[in-house]
Every structure is written in C-alpha cells, then in structure tokens.
XYZ file of C-alpha atoms in Angstrom:
699
model
C 160.479 -28.940 -9.068
C 163.287 -30.544 -11.556
C 164.820 -31.492 -8.630
C 161.862 -33.981 -7.376
C 161.485 -34.600 -10.827
C 165.234 -36.157 -11.524
C 164.956 -37.937 -7.987
C 161.403 -38.996 -8.660
C 161.172 -42.247 -9.021
C 162.297 -45.636 -9.802
C 163.638 -47.331 -11.956
C 164.875 -49.562 -14.596
C 168.181 -50.886 -13.444
C 169.358 -54.053 -12.213
C 166.393 -55.541 -12.543
C 163.005 -53.683 -12.419
C 163.268 -53.850 -8.520
C 161.242 -51.542 -5.768
C 164.564 -50.847 -3.755
C 165.154 -49.818 -1.020
C 162.171 -49.092 0.662
C 161.058 -52.221 2.379
C 158.101 -51.423 0.910
C 156.579 -48.176 0.199
C 152.653 -47.526 1.019
C 152.088 -44.093 2.258
C 150.652 -44.765 5.643
C 150.809 -42.134 8.428
C 153.682 -41.744 10.699
C 153.665 -45.374 13.016
C 156.543 -47.215 14.510
C 153.933 -50.369 14.241
C 155.542 -53.447 11.241
C 153.547 -53.582 7.642
C 150.532 -55.359 7.533
C 148.647 -57.610 4.831
C 144.637 -57.458 4.477
C 143.821 -61.236 5.216
C 142.135 -61.635 1.862
C 145.465 -60.974 0.472
C 147.298 -63.474 2.496
C 145.263 -65.672 1.223
C 145.420 -64.506 -2.591
C 149.005 -64.753 -2.376
C 148.992 -68.085 -0.684
C 146.933 -68.756 -3.997
C 149.517 -66.749 -6.294
C 152.456 -69.089 -6.247
C 155.097 -71.168 -4.404
C 156.266 -69.776 -1.326
C 158.917 -66.805 -0.766
C 161.515 -69.503 -0.389
C 161.733 -70.484 -4.550
C 161.012 -68.734 -7.515
C 158.004 -67.176 -8.535
C 156.319 -68.690 -11.743
C 155.223 -66.282 -14.601
C 153.174 -69.046 -16.740
C 151.507 -72.096 -14.648
C 151.117 -75.356 -16.030
C 146.885 -75.916 -16.427
C 146.043 -72.628 -16.439
C 148.497 -70.900 -19.779
C 148.937 -72.530 -22.845
C 152.795 -71.821 -22.570
C 154.404 -75.359 -21.548
C 155.895 -74.915 -18.687
C 159.396 -76.690 -18.526
C 161.627 -77.048 -15.296
C 165.612 -79.316 -15.461
C 163.433 -82.622 -15.360
C 161.799 -82.439 -18.803
C 162.977 -79.325 -21.065
C 166.028 -82.291 -22.672
C 162.880 -84.402 -23.074
C 160.627 -82.211 -24.309
C 163.077 -80.838 -26.811
C 165.764 -83.824 -27.906
C 164.326 -86.005 -30.900
C 160.639 -84.494 -30.654
C 157.605 -84.685 -33.253
C 157.229 -80.950 -32.691
C 159.811 -78.173 -33.163
C 159.500 -76.088 -29.873
C 160.294 -72.145 -29.014
C 161.327 -71.692 -25.249
C 162.020 -68.204 -23.652
C 164.547 -68.784 -20.813
C 163.230 -65.858 -18.344
C 163.603 -65.297 -14.338
C 161.030 -64.842 -12.130
C 162.618 -61.975 -10.354
C 163.490 -59.623 -14.209
C 161.255 -56.798 -14.646
C 161.145 -57.002 -18.404
C 160.375 -61.090 -18.152
C 157.410 -59.789 -15.900
C 156.355 -57.005 -18.083
C 156.815 -59.130 -21.319
C 154.495 -62.374 -19.828
C 151.389 -60.540 -20.758
C 152.507 -61.148 -24.125
C 153.811 -65.014 -23.990
C 150.646 -65.943 -22.569
C 148.999 -63.875 -25.724
C 151.250 -65.957 -28.129
C 151.562 -69.101 -26.276
C 147.559 -69.127 -26.764
C 147.668 -66.887 -30.304
C 149.241 -70.026 -31.854
C 147.224 -72.580 -29.257
C 146.076 -75.042 -32.772
C 149.835 -74.820 -33.699
C 151.312 -76.903 -31.120
C 151.328 -80.001 -33.215
C 154.141 -78.490 -35.239
C 155.880 -76.229 -32.911
C 155.422 -75.538 -29.240
C 155.771 -72.321 -27.293
C 157.255 -73.206 -23.802
C 158.695 -71.266 -20.595
C 161.616 -72.417 -18.174
C 162.391 -69.994 -15.441
C 166.290 -69.748 -14.374
C 165.654 -68.590 -11.246
C 164.330 -72.119 -9.792
C 167.125 -73.162 -8.317
C 166.702 -76.709 -9.065
C 167.024 -74.998 -12.947
C 170.065 -73.096 -12.104
C 172.700 -76.602 -13.894
C 170.091 -76.823 -17.440
C 170.497 -73.191 -18.067
C 174.198 -73.033 -17.920
C 173.478 -76.417 -20.350
C 172.037 -74.215 -22.161
C 174.594 -71.087 -21.899
C 172.528 -68.998 -21.099
C 173.777 -65.517 -19.394
C 170.690 -62.916 -19.895
C 166.941 -63.007 -19.775
C 164.700 -63.606 -21.437
C 166.768 -65.830 -24.014
C 164.558 -67.136 -26.775
C 165.454 -70.573 -28.825
C 164.520 -72.500 -31.544
C 164.257 -76.522 -31.047
C 164.436 -78.061 -34.521
C 161.868 -81.621 -34.587
C 163.935 -84.846 -34.561
C 167.061 -83.444 -33.712
C 168.620 -86.258 -31.770
C 172.239 -84.597 -30.312
C 171.734 -82.231 -27.093
C 171.836 -78.889 -28.554
C 171.251 -75.149 -27.230
C 168.749 -74.575 -29.729
C 169.031 -71.537 -32.493
C 168.732 -67.572 -31.096
C 165.933 -65.425 -31.519
C 167.761 -62.294 -32.363
C 165.457 -60.388 -33.193
C 164.634 -56.931 -31.876
C 161.262 -56.824 -31.943
C 159.260 -58.735 -29.725
C 156.300 -58.207 -30.736
C 153.499 -61.108 -30.728
C 153.217 -60.980 -34.913
C 157.115 -60.380 -35.191
C 157.512 -63.415 -32.627
C 154.290 -65.516 -34.855
C 156.336 -64.816 -38.202
C 159.792 -65.561 -37.307
C 157.706 -68.593 -35.812
C 157.051 -69.327 -38.988
C 160.342 -69.144 -40.781
C 161.645 -71.519 -38.847
C 158.990 -74.447 -39.261
C 159.833 -74.226 -42.926
C 162.775 -73.722 -42.738
C 163.306 -77.557 -41.609
C 164.060 -80.203 -44.070
C 161.772 -82.468 -45.748
C 163.783 -84.917 -43.331
C 163.524 -83.618 -40.045
C 160.059 -80.909 -40.624
C 157.253 -82.512 -37.905
C 154.891 -85.055 -39.415
C 152.023 -82.306 -38.552
C 153.229 -78.896 -40.175
C 151.782 -79.332 -43.955
C 153.788 -78.237 -46.589
C 154.269 -73.717 -45.802
C 155.218 -73.445 -49.510
C 153.143 -72.120 -52.202
C 151.498 -74.281 -54.839
C 151.653 -73.602 -58.812
C 148.311 -71.864 -60.493
C 148.668 -75.686 -62.843
C 148.102 -76.992 -59.367
C 145.116 -75.075 -58.323
C 143.742 -75.477 -61.226
C 144.458 -79.643 -61.574
C 141.753 -79.617 -58.338
C 138.920 -77.961 -59.805
C 136.042 -79.644 -60.691
C 137.362 -82.519 -58.345
C 135.675 -84.739 -56.564
C 136.552 -85.972 -53.082
C 136.094 -86.743 -48.914
C 137.245 -83.464 -47.923
C 137.457 -79.034 -48.375
C 140.249 -78.064 -50.258
C 141.098 -73.863 -49.160
C 143.173 -72.450 -51.182
C 144.346 -68.709 -49.464
C 146.078 -66.384 -52.382
C 147.682 -63.523 -51.623
C 150.922 -61.952 -52.051
C 154.651 -63.598 -51.913
C 154.874 -61.181 -48.726
C 152.297 -62.365 -47.315
C 151.873 -64.442 -43.841
C 147.803 -65.113 -43.751
C 147.898 -68.119 -46.043
C 150.612 -70.172 -44.197
C 148.679 -69.190 -41.154
C 145.501 -70.412 -41.498
C 147.442 -73.423 -42.607
C 149.051 -73.557 -39.010
C 145.468 -72.880 -37.717
C 143.800 -75.598 -38.956
C 146.371 -78.589 -37.913
C 144.361 -80.082 -36.029
C 140.557 -80.085 -38.095
C 140.090 -82.720 -40.476
C 137.856 -82.641 -42.829
C 139.671 -79.681 -44.437
C 143.061 -79.551 -46.726
C 144.326 -75.773 -46.669
C 146.631 -74.634 -48.793
C 148.486 -71.001 -50.309
C 149.215 -69.736 -54.033
C 150.579 -66.811 -54.969
C 148.160 -64.344 -56.471
C 151.212 -62.712 -58.604
C 149.611 -63.823 -62.238
C 146.636 -61.318 -63.031
C 145.193 -63.638 -65.380
C 145.058 -66.675 -62.937
C 143.142 -64.614 -60.955
C 140.760 -62.840 -63.251
C 140.094 -67.125 -64.370
C 139.155 -68.092 -60.854
C 137.247 -64.736 -60.300
C 138.886 -63.561 -57.190
C 139.292 -59.801 -57.475
C 141.434 -59.025 -54.565
C 144.819 -60.142 -52.556
C 144.525 -61.860 -49.731
C 141.200 -64.058 -51.065
C 140.338 -67.693 -50.445
C 139.032 -70.241 -52.530
C 137.319 -72.532 -51.667
C 136.321 -76.028 -53.499
C 133.661 -78.301 -51.867
C 134.172 -82.695 -51.805
C 130.995 -82.679 -53.892
C 133.163 -80.735 -57.234
C 131.444 -77.202 -56.504
C 133.812 -74.125 -56.510
C 134.220 -70.280 -55.649
C 135.497 -67.454 -53.853
C 134.912 -66.882 -50.151
C 133.288 -63.816 -48.924
C 134.339 -63.148 -45.380
C 134.189 -59.992 -43.690
C 137.948 -58.746 -43.532
C 140.180 -60.666 -45.547
C 142.035 -61.334 -43.132
C 143.930 -64.633 -41.105
C 141.291 -64.804 -38.367
C 138.065 -64.684 -40.462
C 138.998 -67.206 -42.374
C 140.154 -69.342 -40.005
C 136.300 -68.526 -38.480
C 134.694 -69.260 -42.129
C 136.425 -72.367 -42.865
C 136.253 -73.753 -39.044
C 132.467 -73.083 -39.905
C 132.257 -75.555 -42.242
C 129.656 -78.076 -42.036
C 131.651 -81.833 -41.436
C 134.445 -79.734 -40.387
C 136.040 -80.770 -36.526
C 138.615 -81.447 -34.182
C 140.867 -84.438 -34.800
C 139.781 -86.106 -31.781
C 143.074 -86.464 -29.662
C 144.867 -84.738 -32.256
C 147.256 -83.449 -29.267
C 149.519 -84.926 -25.963
C 148.805 -84.802 -22.793
C 149.426 -80.951 -21.117
C 151.115 -80.506 -18.188
C 148.076 -80.693 -15.458
C 147.874 -77.625 -12.352
C 151.195 -77.288 -10.582
C 149.591 -78.516 -7.731
C 153.050 -78.553 -6.151
C 152.922 -74.924 -4.663
C 153.534 -73.724 -1.094
C 151.658 -70.946 0.928
C 153.361 -67.590 1.091
C 153.689 -67.357 4.647
C 153.511 -63.057 4.966
C 155.922 -61.771 7.318
C 155.694 -58.725 8.998
C 158.460 -55.949 8.950
C 159.443 -52.510 9.614
C 159.780 -50.335 7.131
C 162.946 -48.581 8.212
C 164.547 -51.797 9.211
C 167.325 -53.197 6.797
C 166.992 -56.593 7.127
C 169.554 -59.494 7.293
C 167.733 -62.160 5.335
C 167.383 -59.911 2.662
C 170.531 -58.963 2.028
C 171.962 -62.574 2.067
C 169.260 -64.284 0.624
C 169.719 -62.313 -2.647
C 173.848 -62.511 -2.161
C 172.809 -66.696 -1.739
C 171.260 -65.811 -5.401
C 173.608 -63.583 -6.726
C 176.628 -66.102 -5.905
C 175.065 -69.372 -6.452
C 172.601 -68.433 -9.559
C 173.261 -66.180 -11.019
C 176.750 -66.113 -11.378
C 176.713 -69.972 -11.385
C 175.290 -68.795 -14.857
C 179.032 -68.516 -16.767
C 181.110 -71.893 -16.884
C 184.149 -69.991 -16.234
C 185.376 -66.169 -15.869
C 188.532 -64.573 -17.857
C 189.786 -61.304 -18.562
C 187.137 -58.511 -18.173
C 184.107 -60.952 -16.190
C 187.259 -62.610 -13.698
C 188.299 -58.575 -13.138
C 185.402 -57.212 -12.597
C 184.544 -60.507 -10.722
C 187.365 -60.120 -8.227
C 186.611 -56.593 -8.116
C 183.363 -56.902 -6.737
C 183.918 -59.821 -3.997
C 186.397 -57.272 -2.925
C 183.944 -54.799 -2.590
C 181.838 -57.394 -0.738
C 184.193 -58.535 1.051
C 185.236 -55.364 2.774
C 181.517 -53.807 3.059
C 179.169 -55.813 3.178
C 177.677 -56.521 6.444
C 175.792 -58.893 7.376
C 176.206 -61.556 9.972
C 180.566 -62.840 10.568
C 180.530 -66.124 9.204
C 179.152 -64.651 5.857
C 181.829 -61.747 5.805
C 184.188 -63.783 6.383
C 182.934 -66.177 3.504
C 183.890 -63.313 1.232
C 187.159 -62.455 2.895
C 188.248 -66.186 2.319
C 187.254 -65.482 -1.407
C 188.150 -62.060 -1.887
C 192.092 -63.534 -0.487
C 191.496 -66.739 -2.676
C 190.379 -64.515 -5.386
C 193.147 -61.857 -5.240
C 195.998 -64.681 -4.914
C 195.473 -66.392 -8.300
C 197.777 -66.280 -10.683
C 195.768 -67.615 -13.294
C 193.697 -65.622 -16.124
C 190.464 -68.405 -16.364
C 189.022 -70.039 -13.669
C 186.202 -72.035 -14.490
C 183.652 -71.022 -11.243
C 182.677 -74.108 -10.320
C 186.188 -73.553 -7.978
C 184.274 -70.752 -6.819
C 180.983 -72.454 -5.953
C 183.476 -74.495 -3.495
C 184.596 -72.073 -1.702
C 180.828 -70.901 -2.060
C 179.679 -74.099 -1.123
C 182.360 -74.711 1.979
C 183.694 -77.759 0.699
C 186.651 -77.510 2.693
C 184.238 -77.835 5.130
C 186.036 -74.714 7.905
C 184.119 -74.400 10.921
C 182.301 -71.085 11.692
C 181.700 -69.614 7.333
C 178.537 -69.764 5.771
C 176.413 -68.833 3.544
C 172.612 -68.873 3.336
C 171.331 -71.857 0.714
C 167.724 -70.566 1.434
C 165.812 -68.049 0.176
C 163.977 -66.094 2.353
C 162.934 -62.119 2.178
C 160.873 -59.891 4.559
C 161.752 -56.134 3.457
C 161.953 -57.778 0.339
C 158.625 -59.867 0.251
C 156.406 -58.619 -2.342
C 152.657 -59.571 -2.897
C 152.595 -62.191 -5.056
C 155.462 -64.102 -5.341
C 157.867 -62.811 -9.079
C 157.587 -59.011 -7.831
C 160.186 -57.616 -5.836
C 162.527 -60.295 -4.516
C 165.949 -60.372 -5.721
C 165.827 -57.207 -7.417
C 165.081 -55.348 -4.727
C 167.767 -56.807 -2.602
C 170.020 -56.286 -4.801
C 168.921 -52.309 -4.802
C 169.236 -52.673 -1.200
C 172.394 -54.216 -1.275
C 174.070 -51.577 -3.372
C 173.389 -48.887 -1.636
C 175.047 -50.974 1.451
C 177.704 -50.670 0.100
C 178.590 -47.397 -0.812
C 177.143 -45.903 2.494
C 179.570 -48.070 3.893
C 182.673 -46.593 1.549
C 180.875 -43.041 2.689
C 181.033 -43.952 6.414
C 184.495 -45.935 6.365
C 186.581 -44.415 3.568
C 190.034 -46.509 4.884
C 187.507 -49.810 4.525
C 188.609 -50.483 0.843
C 192.655 -49.232 1.742
C 195.138 -52.135 0.158
C 192.975 -53.257 -2.686
C 193.570 -50.882 -5.575
C 189.864 -48.994 -5.124
C 190.840 -46.846 -2.753
C 191.140 -42.910 -3.149
C 188.281 -43.225 -5.381
C 185.355 -41.916 -4.747
C 183.806 -43.337 -8.117
C 184.952 -47.391 -6.741
C 182.066 -48.609 -5.312
C 179.441 -47.224 -8.226
C 182.089 -48.415 -10.867
C 182.195 -51.639 -9.763
C 178.645 -51.874 -9.539
C 178.048 -50.389 -13.087
C 180.352 -53.374 -14.113
C 178.780 -56.328 -12.294
C 175.559 -54.615 -13.257
C 176.994 -54.921 -17.091
C 178.490 -57.810 -17.383
C 176.739 -60.388 -14.761
C 172.606 -58.719 -14.437
C 170.519 -61.504 -16.296
C 168.364 -58.703 -17.335
C 170.029 -57.446 -20.105
C 167.102 -54.470 -20.644
C 167.983 -53.698 -17.230
C 171.488 -53.552 -17.375
C 171.337 -51.407 -20.796
C 169.302 -48.579 -18.709
C 171.533 -48.645 -15.578
C 174.773 -47.820 -18.393
C 172.967 -45.003 -19.866
C 172.337 -43.579 -16.627
C 175.762 -43.724 -15.419
C 177.496 -42.524 -19.131
C 175.083 -39.463 -18.697
C 176.082 -38.294 -14.888
C 178.573 -40.686 -13.197
C 181.837 -38.807 -14.015
C 180.515 -36.065 -11.543
C 181.088 -38.246 -8.666
C 183.686 -36.635 -6.787
C 182.835 -37.753 -3.064
C 181.784 -41.115 -1.002
C 178.641 -38.373 -0.275
C 177.989 -37.578 -3.748
C 178.145 -41.351 -4.502
C 175.970 -42.715 -2.066
C 173.193 -39.554 -3.672
C 173.471 -40.210 -6.947
C 172.458 -44.519 -6.832
C 169.825 -42.749 -4.477
C 168.289 -40.529 -7.730
C 169.093 -43.459 -10.145
C 166.980 -45.527 -7.770
C 164.307 -42.973 -7.573
C 164.508 -42.626 -11.124
C 164.482 -46.262 -12.195
C 161.212 -46.277 -10.036
C 159.992 -42.923 -12.161
C 159.694 -45.072 -15.426
C 158.708 -48.318 -13.696
C 155.780 -46.573 -12.052
C 152.924 -48.636 -13.239
C 154.761 -51.450 -15.577
C 153.817 -55.108 -14.814
C 156.520 -55.034 -12.248
C 155.832 -53.188 -9.819
C 153.920 -54.383 -7.270
C 150.199 -52.446 -6.345
C 151.021 -52.988 -2.968
C 154.089 -52.006 -2.784
C 153.763 -48.552 -5.309
C 157.032 -46.953 -6.849
C 156.702 -43.636 -5.867
C 159.495 -41.017 -5.037
C 161.414 -42.585 -1.898
C 162.257 -41.632 1.204
C 158.660 -40.772 1.426
C 157.474 -38.320 4.061
C 156.351 -40.267 6.412
C 159.860 -42.128 7.030
C 161.780 -39.268 6.308
C 160.032 -35.769 6.908
C 163.167 -33.875 6.928
C 163.875 -34.897 3.802
C 161.346 -33.295 1.921
C 160.695 -29.416 1.439
C 158.525 -27.393 -0.067
C 160.288 -24.076 -2.810
C 157.233 -21.978 -3.833
C 155.151 -24.509 -3.418
C 156.366 -27.497 -5.301
C 158.032 -29.926 -3.693
C 162.117 -30.290 -3.270
C 165.002 -32.820 -1.282
C 166.975 -31.540 1.484
C 169.561 -33.678 -0.099
C 171.700 -32.569 3.471
C 168.874 -34.226 4.672
C 168.894 -36.982 2.929
C 172.106 -37.920 2.762
C 171.813 -38.820 6.665
C 168.806 -40.726 6.080
C 170.584 -43.042 3.905
C 173.569 -43.093 6.127
C 171.311 -44.303 8.977
C 168.963 -46.354 7.178
C 171.359 -48.895 5.081
C 174.161 -48.374 7.933
C 174.926 -51.305 10.276
C 173.243 -50.382 13.173
C 169.613 -50.472 11.149
C 170.347 -54.301 10.250
C 168.596 -56.433 11.773
C 168.643 -60.423 11.975
C 165.308 -61.147 12.809
C 164.334 -63.949 10.332
C 167.768 -64.917 10.010
C 168.694 -67.685 12.394
C 167.977 -70.050 10.452
C 169.573 -69.195 7.312
C 172.476 -71.694 8.525
C 172.537 -74.862 9.641
C 176.140 -77.269 10.024
C 176.041 -78.901 6.531
C 176.985 -75.484 5.496
C 180.312 -75.047 7.686
C 177.335 -73.313 10.206
C 179.125 -71.132 13.304
C 181.351 -73.821 15.060
C 179.517 -74.475 19.069
C 180.539 -71.411 21.068
C 179.588 -68.894 18.479
C 176.707 -66.825 17.526
C 174.593 -68.439 15.469
C 172.449 -65.014 14.464
C 176.000 -63.612 13.536
C 176.877 -60.495 17.164
C 177.537 -56.931 14.973
C 180.885 -55.589 15.180
C 180.618 -51.801 17.212
C 179.307 -49.312 14.945
C 182.684 -47.375 15.198
C 184.297 -50.120 13.995
C 185.173 -50.139 9.965
C 183.867 -53.095 8.075
C 187.320 -53.602 7.060
C 188.213 -54.829 10.377
C 186.142 -57.667 10.884
C 189.503 -59.304 10.459
C 188.942 -64.177 10.445
C 190.880 -63.822 13.965
C 188.246 -62.228 15.576
C 184.502 -64.714 14.974
C 186.334 -67.344 15.727
C 187.262 -68.971 18.343
C 191.429 -69.681 17.860
C 191.488 -73.352 18.556
C 189.292 -73.831 15.921
C 190.392 -72.192 13.046
C 193.974 -71.562 11.850
C 194.933 -67.688 11.600
C 194.333 -66.450 8.085
C 197.253 -66.310 6.946
C 197.133 -69.804 7.565
C 193.883 -70.426 5.905
C 195.050 -69.177 2.507
C 198.328 -70.946 2.954
C 196.433 -74.350 3.269
C 193.183 -73.343 1.342
C 195.698 -72.280 -2.174
C 197.192 -75.618 -3.279
C 194.583 -77.594 -3.328
C 192.514 -74.926 -4.648
C 195.540 -74.358 -7.499
C 195.326 -78.123 -8.221
C 191.317 -77.811 -8.672
C 191.962 -75.378 -11.190
C 193.636 -77.837 -13.093
C 191.615 -80.639 -13.013
C 188.795 -78.302 -13.908
C 190.335 -76.826 -17.286
C 189.219 -79.184 -20.052
C 186.794 -81.525 -20.709
C 188.071 -85.816 -20.925
C 190.329 -84.775 -17.920
C 187.688 -83.080 -16.104
C 185.051 -85.791 -16.267
C 187.945 -88.292 -15.147
C 188.913 -85.936 -12.704
C 185.678 -86.072 -11.547
C 184.333 -89.738 -12.568
C 187.673 -90.831 -9.964
C 187.048 -88.439 -7.271
C 183.371 -90.261 -7.811
C 184.901 -93.502 -6.728
C 187.587 -93.169 -4.276
C 185.880 -89.975 -2.196
C 182.778 -91.831 -1.244
C 181.240 -88.813 -0.581
C 184.024 -86.295 -0.363
C 184.596 -83.591 -2.405
C 187.017 -82.806 -5.500
C 188.384 -80.045 -3.247
C 189.412 -83.036 -0.662
C 190.729 -85.154 -3.225
C 192.811 -82.155 -3.895
C 194.146 -81.589 -0.839
C 194.733 -85.023 -0.121
C 196.392 -85.706 -3.317
C 198.545 -82.190 -2.214
C 199.452 -84.350 0.855
C 200.385 -87.542 -0.869
C 203.028 -85.353 -3.113
C 204.516 -82.521 -0.852
C 204.846 -86.216 1.681
C 206.290 -88.058 -0.794
C 208.306 -85.527 -1.337
C 209.779 -84.738 2.039
C 210.156 -89.395 2.299
C 212.320 -89.018 -0.191
C 214.650 -86.302 0.812
C 215.009 -87.599 3.757
C 215.929 -90.826 1.853
C 218.981 -89.353 0.093
C 219.730 -87.136 3.069
C 219.998 -90.101 5.243
C 222.114 -92.172 2.280
C 224.762 -89.342 2.594
C 225.428 -89.379 6.180
C 225.765 -92.598 6.341
C 228.210 -93.040 3.335
C 230.073 -89.895 5.473
C 229.767 -91.937 8.505
C 231.342 -94.699 6.999
C 233.873 -93.200 4.507
C 234.865 -91.747 8.259
C 235.097 -94.794 10.542
C 236.887 -96.959 7.834
C 240.193 -98.608 8.898
C 241.918 -100.240 6.044
C 243.607 -103.801 7.245
C 247.636 -103.622 7.380
C-alpha cells in the first residue's frame, strides 16, 4: 500500500501536467477512441480560442481584470493617468490556473479603484505576446509588475516579490505602491492617502458645505481608512479622509469609543460618529455609499474592453488513450523552443550548458518525424561546435525557424493537441506534452543504451533525468512547479543506478505530482489525475497483496517502454504540421515522416538517411556551410547599436532576406575577395620571375 501511495498520482512538476495518460477517464477496456459528449464539445467551443491558440484564464467583458496583449500593454501602461498592476502569466501553468480565481476576485474587489490603479493580466503563452514578454524580461509565471502613473519612458515595471499573494496582502501592497507615487506623478483621481492632523479634523467641524466629509479614525497599522478612501473614488458628493487615533483626548472630544471608527460631517454642518454593524471596510464603504445624494459619477471610468469576439471554436479530436501522438510531442517542442526558451534574450554559463545538454538529449532520443529529428541534429551540432561562452537566443531561433531554407527540415509553428487536449483550452496542453516528452526521453535512453555515446552523457544512468532536472530548474516557466520538481529530485534521484530505474523514477514522481494536484483547479474534470496507468490500460500493472492494491513494477516498466516507444507513436493529425515556408520536406520525401525500423536506435538517424543525396550536402558539409554564417550572426547580435545598425542594413539591403542570409553573403564576399587577392599576388610574382628568366641584356 505504501508503494501504491508513493506512486499514486500525480504532481506538481513541470507545470501541473496531466501527463502520460492521454486521457484518464476510467472506462472498461476498449479499442475505441475516447470521445466527449456533444454537449461538452459545445461547452468547450464556448470556452475560448481554438486548440491551436493559448487558452485564456481571463476574459474581457466578463472579468474585472483588464486583459492586455502585445498590442495594448505598452499603450495602456505608458504615460497612463492611472497606475497598473499587471500579472504576466501562462495559461498552461498549473499555479497560474490555481491563482486565477484569486486574481479575478482581487480585480472585482478593487473595481472602484480603477481610476487610480487597474488590475490587468497578459498571457505569455500566446505566441503573439512572446516578444513583449521578452521585452519585459518575463522568465517565470506568474510574474507581477507595478507601473506608476505618468511613466513616459519604457520601463519593465516594479516587481511584486512578496511570498504571500493572498488577496488582502496584494490589496495592501497596491495601497503602499500608490502612496509611493510623488505628488507630481500621483494618479489625479486618487485622493491623498496620508492621514490628516487632529487640528485639521476639528477645523472641518461646524462648517457647511456641498458634500459629506467622512473621517476614518484608525491605528497607524490599519488599512481600513485608505481602503474606504479608494472605494469611494467613483462617487460624488462625498469626501473621505483618514486620521490617526493616537491622541486619547482627541478621541474623547469626538465621542469615538474605539478604533477604527467613522466620524461623519454632514453638508448642513451637523456631525457625529457613525454606528455600523462591524468596524470593517465593507461596512463603512456600504454605509457611505448609501447616504442620500451620494451616487456614482457619470462616465467616471474609461471604456472597458468589450467582450472578446475573436475566440475560435474548439475542435475536438478523437484519440486513442493507448497511443502516443506525434502532434503532441511536436507541438510541445514548438512551444518549448519558440516560446519558453525564447523568453531568455541570451544564454551563458550554466544556462547555455543546460541548453546544450538538453538539445543533445533531444537530438539523440526524440522519437518524432525525420524532418524534426534532422533539425534537432543540426541544432545540436552547431551548439556543440560553438567556441562562444554567450549566445543570443535569436541565433538559436534562426536555426529553429530554418532561416537558411534548408530543404527537408522543419518544426511545426502550429499547436495541435490530440492526446493532450483538454475539455477547456487552458487545461492540459503544454504541460501534458512536456511530461510525455520527458517520458519518451527516459524510455529512449533505456531501450537504446548506445544512443548517447560520444556526447559526454554516456555511461551515466542519471544523465537524462539530470538534464531534465536542470532544464526544469533553469527554464521551466512555472517557478513553483520547478521548485516542487527540484525537491523531489533532491530526495531520491541519487538512488537511480540503471536506465530502467530512471524510467520508473520519473513514472513514480509523475504519479506523485498527480496525487498532489488531484482536485486542484488545474485538474481537467474529464481527465482526472488518478494513478497511471489505469487498470484498463495495463491490467498486469496492478496487483493486490492481502487485499491492498499495489504496483507490479516489472509490468509497469514493460508498459512504459511499450507506451513511450517509437512503435507506439502515431502521426495522425500531424500531416499538416509542416509547410514549404518552414523548410518542409523536399519533393520525394514523405511528408508524414516515415519512422525508422524499430531495431534502429535514435542515434543512428543521420542526415544522409533523411534526404535525397542530390538535394542536401552531407551532414559534415552542412556544419561547415552553416557555421561561419552563424558565427558572424552571433557577432552582429553582440550588442546594442551595432546590432540595431546591422539589422537595419540587413532589412534595407536584403529585401526580405534574413540576417543569417546576409551574414552568409558577407562571408562568401570576404572569402572570394581574399581568394582574388591571393591569386593576384601569385600571378604577379610568377610574371616577375618569368621576366627575369627570359630577360637578355643588349650587348
């Protein structure tokens, strides 16, 4: 039973995934693909954008959260009359999904503060937002940034670093942030939050006016007065101030028995303490809003974004739970290389070493289609030959995007979840695909022990696990998920002594993650996080000893090797993942990507076997051809003005050519110039020698 509990369930690691199980609904054994009821399909269609786009945790026009994107975030926060608190999140991040109800509640709670500060969110999992998230230096999710009002120059904002992100804590931090504004840049709609002196309170008494004046008396540590002041911003005919009740004689003079209390001065000059049910913010605010003549100001807020009408219908794809889908692995790889890693402007030191090792493991063990494996091989070769200790990630992206237009290689630039699709767009997806990818890598290392020979990772049964561990720690966007994974690794990864134990270690930890996340908001109700594999998928994996359920780990190992093996990989829904613009396979190549024979280890799929020989030079020649241009590209990206100048020149002269194309042209130009110079001097020397040899002086 202890073993069952340890392995039971599923986890908090790379991202709250519903991982290896393509769909975990309990059903009797059946070969029929999993289907959702028609009603659920309709509900999913109404839930958000298509499966090819990132899901949205917040919806314009429905939530009080201001939903920003790459086209609106700078315009909203730059030189704004209000301050902003923006959450940069990722819709696949389990922690972000779990935190979304708190963020929505916070936005609703401070809705009336919007003229002073606005609560917003931006989804970095949306590919259109990738560049802006890089510009704001967002590496982990969720990240919270404050932007002061009237900020004219571009800024990445001020980090909210508090470990406690509960609603009340964040609300109080908002107040502190507003008070940190100077008089020159304070939002004009925000009244002063500083306390007034007792003498100022006394001067207000017995004066007639055209509005109510409410004075909240409280301790120095209390936030009630400031919260009530902000609650009443959009209301007219009332002014709210706060004063500290440290002077006992002053309180006695006003007849205030306890703190916090409200002392109200009426327009006709009468005054006195207010009696409310409880001395809480909500009671004070509600009482003041209900006073005769107090009403909301017309047009007090700018127009809110309308309901998002751009959502696409979610198309449900039938799938077989017992199969592994190429579309899931390649879609996950696309997000990993083009979105998650692209959050880093440059890589150096431990980050660069982690990237090199991870790409090496992918190039040797990724079981996908040949054009994708070929791209990974080229990327691995280039990274391995780099003499630099720092590279801009844009250079990696140029290779991933095949800017050299090499025929026969591509990586999809679309997301199409099949076994990893969820009943709502924000569920499963990338985190599920990442788990599947990690399992395929450990299984690949276990079934092809020679695959990593010559890489520096051979002869180490923990090599793949440790590489995954470092990738999650350094690059995985969900910080909390990465910390949980690191805790699990510290506890027991040293016990792994064989490749088979590595396969089982990851399986146990994945089940442990599922166990932690069962019932979490990130759990898909149609794919519950239960111990996996379920009895209907692997009856032999489950046993009972003295009436208690347990695992037969020998059978589990056999199941994992079969399930995550290359023979179980299905290309259904993958045929359209490539295209000519991406360096798609040349004519004559199989677009689907014929798989290597089962007995052929992943390390053996060389470039020569993946393309017609007449269309692409051998792999060694490919490295020689691409390396100089890439090195020059790296040099041109090294910094600031030089980089901008080079890019501007490339844009003007290249007429659509990439910076890599231009770099290669420069290299060829320099090489040809040097060759011509050498030939010139060679023939000049030869001609002089010939003249001397055949010269006959006249007698």
